[in-house]
mmCIF file of C-alpha atoms in Angstrom:
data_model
loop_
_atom_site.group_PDB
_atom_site.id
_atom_site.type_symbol
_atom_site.label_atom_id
_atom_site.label_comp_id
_atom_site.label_asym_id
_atom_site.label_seq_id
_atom_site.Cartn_x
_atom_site.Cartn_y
_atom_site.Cartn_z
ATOM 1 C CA UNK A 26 0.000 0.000 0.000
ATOM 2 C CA UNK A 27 1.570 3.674 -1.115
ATOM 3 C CA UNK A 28 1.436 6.295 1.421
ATOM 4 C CA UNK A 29 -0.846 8.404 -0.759
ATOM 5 C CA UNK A 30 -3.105 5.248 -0.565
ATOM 6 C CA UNK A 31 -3.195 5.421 3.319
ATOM 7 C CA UNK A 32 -3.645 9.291 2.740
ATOM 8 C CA UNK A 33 -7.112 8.851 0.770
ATOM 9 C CA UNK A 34 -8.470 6.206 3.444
ATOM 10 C CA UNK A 35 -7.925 8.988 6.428
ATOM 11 C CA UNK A 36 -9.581 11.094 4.207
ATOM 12 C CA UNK A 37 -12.103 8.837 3.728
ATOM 13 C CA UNK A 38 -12.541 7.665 7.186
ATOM 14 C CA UNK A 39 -12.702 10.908 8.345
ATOM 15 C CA UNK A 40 -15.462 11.939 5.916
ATOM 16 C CA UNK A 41 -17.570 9.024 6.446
ATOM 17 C CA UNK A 42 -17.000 8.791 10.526
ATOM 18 C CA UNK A 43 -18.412 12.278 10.247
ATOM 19 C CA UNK A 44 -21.303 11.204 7.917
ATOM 20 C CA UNK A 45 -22.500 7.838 10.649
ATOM 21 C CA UNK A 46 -22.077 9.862 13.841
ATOM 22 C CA UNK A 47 -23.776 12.920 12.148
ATOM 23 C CA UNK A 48 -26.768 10.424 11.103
ATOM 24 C CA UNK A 49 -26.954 8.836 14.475
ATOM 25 C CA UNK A 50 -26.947 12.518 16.118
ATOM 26 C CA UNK A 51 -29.853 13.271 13.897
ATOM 27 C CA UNK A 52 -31.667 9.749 14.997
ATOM 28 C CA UNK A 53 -30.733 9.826 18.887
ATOM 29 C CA UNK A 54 -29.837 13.402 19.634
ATOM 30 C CA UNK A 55 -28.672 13.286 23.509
ATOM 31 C CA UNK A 56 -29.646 17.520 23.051
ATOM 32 C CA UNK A 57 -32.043 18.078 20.346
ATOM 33 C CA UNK A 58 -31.130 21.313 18.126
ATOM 34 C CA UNK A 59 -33.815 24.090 18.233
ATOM 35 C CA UNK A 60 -33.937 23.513 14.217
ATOM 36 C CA UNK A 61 -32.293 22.668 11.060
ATOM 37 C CA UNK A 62 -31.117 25.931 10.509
ATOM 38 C CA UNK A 63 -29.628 26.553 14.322
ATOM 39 C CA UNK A 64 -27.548 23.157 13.756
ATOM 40 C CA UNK A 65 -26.495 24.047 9.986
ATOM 41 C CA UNK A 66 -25.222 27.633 11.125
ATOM 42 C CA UNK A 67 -23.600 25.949 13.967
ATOM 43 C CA UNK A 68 -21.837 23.241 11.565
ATOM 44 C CA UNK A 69 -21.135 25.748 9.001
ATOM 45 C CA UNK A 70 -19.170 27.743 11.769
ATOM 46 C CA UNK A 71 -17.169 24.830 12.605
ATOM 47 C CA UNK A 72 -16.369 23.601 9.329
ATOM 48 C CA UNK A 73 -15.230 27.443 8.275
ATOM 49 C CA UNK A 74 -12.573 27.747 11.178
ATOM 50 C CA UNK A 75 -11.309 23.308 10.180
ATOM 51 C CA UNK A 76 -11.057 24.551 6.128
ATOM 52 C CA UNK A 77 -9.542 27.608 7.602
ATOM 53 C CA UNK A 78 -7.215 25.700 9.590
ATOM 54 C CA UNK A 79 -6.554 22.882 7.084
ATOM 55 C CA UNK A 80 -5.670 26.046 4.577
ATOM 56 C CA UNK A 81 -3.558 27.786 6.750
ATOM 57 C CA UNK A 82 -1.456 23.809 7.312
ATOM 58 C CA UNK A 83 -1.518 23.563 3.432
ATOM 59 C CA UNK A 84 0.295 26.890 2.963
ATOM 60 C CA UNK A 85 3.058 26.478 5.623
ATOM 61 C CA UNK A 86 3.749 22.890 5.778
ATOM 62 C CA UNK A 87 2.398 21.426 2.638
ATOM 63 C CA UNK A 88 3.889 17.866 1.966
ATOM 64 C CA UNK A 89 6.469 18.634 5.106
ATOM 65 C CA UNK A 90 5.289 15.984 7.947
ATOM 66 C CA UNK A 91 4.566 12.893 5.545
ATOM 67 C CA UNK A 92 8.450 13.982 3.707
ATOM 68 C CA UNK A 93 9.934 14.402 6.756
ATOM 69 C CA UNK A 94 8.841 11.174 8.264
ATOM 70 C CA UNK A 95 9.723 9.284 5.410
ATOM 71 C CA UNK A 96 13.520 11.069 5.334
ATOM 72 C CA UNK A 97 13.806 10.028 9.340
ATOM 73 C CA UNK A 98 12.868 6.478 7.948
ATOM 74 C CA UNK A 99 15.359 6.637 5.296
ATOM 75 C CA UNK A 100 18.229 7.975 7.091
ATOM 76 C CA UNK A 101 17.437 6.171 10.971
ATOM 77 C CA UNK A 102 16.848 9.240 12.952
ATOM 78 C CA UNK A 103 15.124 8.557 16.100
ATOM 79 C CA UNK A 104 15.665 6.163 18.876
ATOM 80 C CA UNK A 105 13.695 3.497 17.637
ATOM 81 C CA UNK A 106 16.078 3.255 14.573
ATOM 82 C CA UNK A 107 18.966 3.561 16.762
ATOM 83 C CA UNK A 108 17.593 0.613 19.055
ATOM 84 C CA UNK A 109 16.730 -1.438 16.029
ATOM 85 C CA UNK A 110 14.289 -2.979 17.439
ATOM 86 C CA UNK A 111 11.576 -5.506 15.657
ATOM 87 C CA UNK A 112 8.779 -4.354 13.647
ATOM 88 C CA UNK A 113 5.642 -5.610 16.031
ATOM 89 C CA UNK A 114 7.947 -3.829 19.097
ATOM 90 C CA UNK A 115 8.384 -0.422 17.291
ATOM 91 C CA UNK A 116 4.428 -0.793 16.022
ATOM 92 C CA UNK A 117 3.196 -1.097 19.881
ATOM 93 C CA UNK A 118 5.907 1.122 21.478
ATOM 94 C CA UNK A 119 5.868 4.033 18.714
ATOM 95 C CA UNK A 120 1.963 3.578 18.677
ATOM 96 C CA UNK A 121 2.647 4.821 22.410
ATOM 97 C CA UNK A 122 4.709 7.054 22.174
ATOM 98 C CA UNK A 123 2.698 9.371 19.627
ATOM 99 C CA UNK A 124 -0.522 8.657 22.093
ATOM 100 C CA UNK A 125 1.171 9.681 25.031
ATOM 101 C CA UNK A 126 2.821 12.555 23.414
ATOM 102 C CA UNK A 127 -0.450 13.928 21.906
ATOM 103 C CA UNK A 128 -2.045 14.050 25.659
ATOM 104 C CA UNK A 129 1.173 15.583 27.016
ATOM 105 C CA UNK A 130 0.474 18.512 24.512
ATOM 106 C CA UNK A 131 -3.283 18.953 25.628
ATOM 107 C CA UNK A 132 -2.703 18.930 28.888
ATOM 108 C CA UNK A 133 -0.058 21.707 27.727
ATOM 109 C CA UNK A 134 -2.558 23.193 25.407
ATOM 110 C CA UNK A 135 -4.749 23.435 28.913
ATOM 111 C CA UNK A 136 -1.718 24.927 30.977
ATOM 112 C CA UNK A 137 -0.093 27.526 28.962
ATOM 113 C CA UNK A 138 -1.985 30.472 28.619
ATOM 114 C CA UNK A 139 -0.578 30.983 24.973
ATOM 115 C CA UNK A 140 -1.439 27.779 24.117
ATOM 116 C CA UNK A 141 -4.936 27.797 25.897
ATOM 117 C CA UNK A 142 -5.414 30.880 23.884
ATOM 118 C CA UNK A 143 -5.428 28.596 20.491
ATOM 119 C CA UNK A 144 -6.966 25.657 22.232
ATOM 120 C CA UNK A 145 -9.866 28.052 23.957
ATOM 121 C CA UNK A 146 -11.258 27.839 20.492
ATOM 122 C CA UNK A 147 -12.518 24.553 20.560
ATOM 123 C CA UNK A 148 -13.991 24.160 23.973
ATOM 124 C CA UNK A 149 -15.798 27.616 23.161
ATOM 125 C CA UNK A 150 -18.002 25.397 21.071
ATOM 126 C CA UNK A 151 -21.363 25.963 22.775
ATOM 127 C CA UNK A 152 -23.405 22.853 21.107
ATOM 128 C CA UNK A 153 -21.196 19.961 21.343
ATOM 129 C CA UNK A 154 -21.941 17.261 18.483
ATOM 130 C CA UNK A 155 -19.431 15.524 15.923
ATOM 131 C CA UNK A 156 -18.677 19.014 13.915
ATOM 132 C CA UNK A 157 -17.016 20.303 17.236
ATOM 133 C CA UNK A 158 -13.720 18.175 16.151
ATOM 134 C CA UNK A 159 -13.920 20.664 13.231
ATOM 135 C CA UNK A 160 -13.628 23.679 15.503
ATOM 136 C CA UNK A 161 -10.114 24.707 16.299
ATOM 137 C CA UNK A 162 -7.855 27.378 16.261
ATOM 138 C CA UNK A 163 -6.039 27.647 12.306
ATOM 139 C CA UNK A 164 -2.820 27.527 14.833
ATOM 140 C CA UNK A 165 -3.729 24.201 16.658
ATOM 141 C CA UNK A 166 -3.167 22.094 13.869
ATOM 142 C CA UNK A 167 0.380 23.824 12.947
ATOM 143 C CA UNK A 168 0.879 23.556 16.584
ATOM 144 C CA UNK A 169 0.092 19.617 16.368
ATOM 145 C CA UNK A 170 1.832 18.980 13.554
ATOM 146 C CA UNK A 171 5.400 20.695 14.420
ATOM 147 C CA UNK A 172 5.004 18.369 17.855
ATOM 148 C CA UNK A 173 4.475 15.307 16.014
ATOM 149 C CA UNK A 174 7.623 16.082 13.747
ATOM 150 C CA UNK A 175 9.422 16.177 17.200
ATOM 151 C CA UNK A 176 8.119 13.409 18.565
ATOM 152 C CA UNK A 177 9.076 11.618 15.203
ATOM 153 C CA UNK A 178 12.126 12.903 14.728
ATOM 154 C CA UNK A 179 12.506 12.320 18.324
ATOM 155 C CA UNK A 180 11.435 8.454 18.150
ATOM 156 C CA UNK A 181 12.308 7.465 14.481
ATOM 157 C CA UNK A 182 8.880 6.717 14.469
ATOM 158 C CA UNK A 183 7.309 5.134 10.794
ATOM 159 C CA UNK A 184 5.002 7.400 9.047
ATOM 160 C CA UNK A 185 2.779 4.501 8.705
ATOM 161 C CA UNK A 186 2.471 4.540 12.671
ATOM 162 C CA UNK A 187 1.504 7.868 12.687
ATOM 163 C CA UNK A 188 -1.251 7.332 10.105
ATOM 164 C CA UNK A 189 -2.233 3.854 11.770
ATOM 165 C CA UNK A 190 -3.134 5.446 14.650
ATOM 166 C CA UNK A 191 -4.991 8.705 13.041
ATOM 167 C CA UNK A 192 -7.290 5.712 11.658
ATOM 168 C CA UNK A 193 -7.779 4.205 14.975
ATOM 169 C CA UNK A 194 -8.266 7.944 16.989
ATOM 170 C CA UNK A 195 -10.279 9.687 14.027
ATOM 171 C CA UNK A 196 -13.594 7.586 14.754
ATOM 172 C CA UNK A 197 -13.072 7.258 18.740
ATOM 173 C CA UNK A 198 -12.586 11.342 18.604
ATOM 174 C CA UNK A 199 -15.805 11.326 16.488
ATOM 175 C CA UNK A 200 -17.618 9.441 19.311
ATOM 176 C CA UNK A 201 -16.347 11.675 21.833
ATOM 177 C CA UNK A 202 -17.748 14.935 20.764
ATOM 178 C CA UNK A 203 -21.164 13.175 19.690
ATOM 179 C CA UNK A 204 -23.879 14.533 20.267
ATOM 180 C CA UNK A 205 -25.470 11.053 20.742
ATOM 181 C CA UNK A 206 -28.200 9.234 23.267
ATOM 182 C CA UNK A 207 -26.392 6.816 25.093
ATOM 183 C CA UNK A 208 -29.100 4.339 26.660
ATOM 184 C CA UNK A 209 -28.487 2.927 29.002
ATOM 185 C CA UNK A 210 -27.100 -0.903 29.140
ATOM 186 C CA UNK A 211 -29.924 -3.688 30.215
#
């Protein structure tokens, strides 16, 4: 599988995630929207500040974190390549690693008042439901991305870790801003 294969099927997981939770919102809202039109400006706002965001990556970083990955790969920069440690090993460890790493920076993002500046954004969302993923800061992602180049650089860890776990932490992130009617189990 190419990388620009693995590329498409975020893309695509991310689209259709959004498309099932946003259909089961609509079925079993946990908070009903006043109307169609409240929840469409409310999702239009969201989705303006992501393409914003998602513009604003495009411009600075274009193709940056998927080459620079891949040149880490190629040349063994990181501590996993130093190690050389088996494939299952760096799969669980660097799977890990990028988890851990990505909490240490919210709990950052919740700490540092410059940071919480950019990351105020998204918990300023006053209807929460599956389009509040959409709602950050154009910043947060830059500020994302140029952590995970650390942490890669850092590591030596495989782009197709990074992307492995996207696929895994797109849906579950879906799920956690749903607006959704858990009942209860029986």
């Amino acid at each position: 599988m190419l990388y620009s294969d693995l590329q498409q099927f975020l893309i695509i997981t991310l689209i259709s995630g959004f498309l099932v939770v946003t259909l089961w919102e609509c079925l079993a809202p946990a908070v009903p929207s006043a109307t169609w039109g409240d929840w469409a400006k409310h999702f239009g706002k969201n989705f303006i500040l992501w393409v914003l965001g998602m513009g604003f990556i495009h411009l600075i970083f274009a193709d940056a974190p998927t080459t620079s990955a891949l040149w880490a790969g190629q040349y063994k920069v990181g501590l996993f390549n130093l190690l050389k440690i088996p494939t299952i090993f760096t799969l669980i460890l660097g799977f890990l690693v990028v988890d851990f790493s990505d909490y240490i920076l919210h709990r950052l993002m919740h700490k540092w008042r410059l940071l919480w500046l950019i990351h105020s954004v998204h918990h300023s969302d006053t209807y929460l439901d599956v389009s509040t993923n959409f709602r950050v800061h154009p910043l947060q992602p830059a500020a994302l991305i140029l952590w995970k180049l650390l942490v890669t650089f850092a590591f030596g860890i495989p782009l197709w870790i990074l992307w492995m776990r996207e696929l895994i932490v797109i849906p579950i992130s879906q799920l956690h801003h749903a607006n959704i009617h858990w009942s209860p189990l029986a």
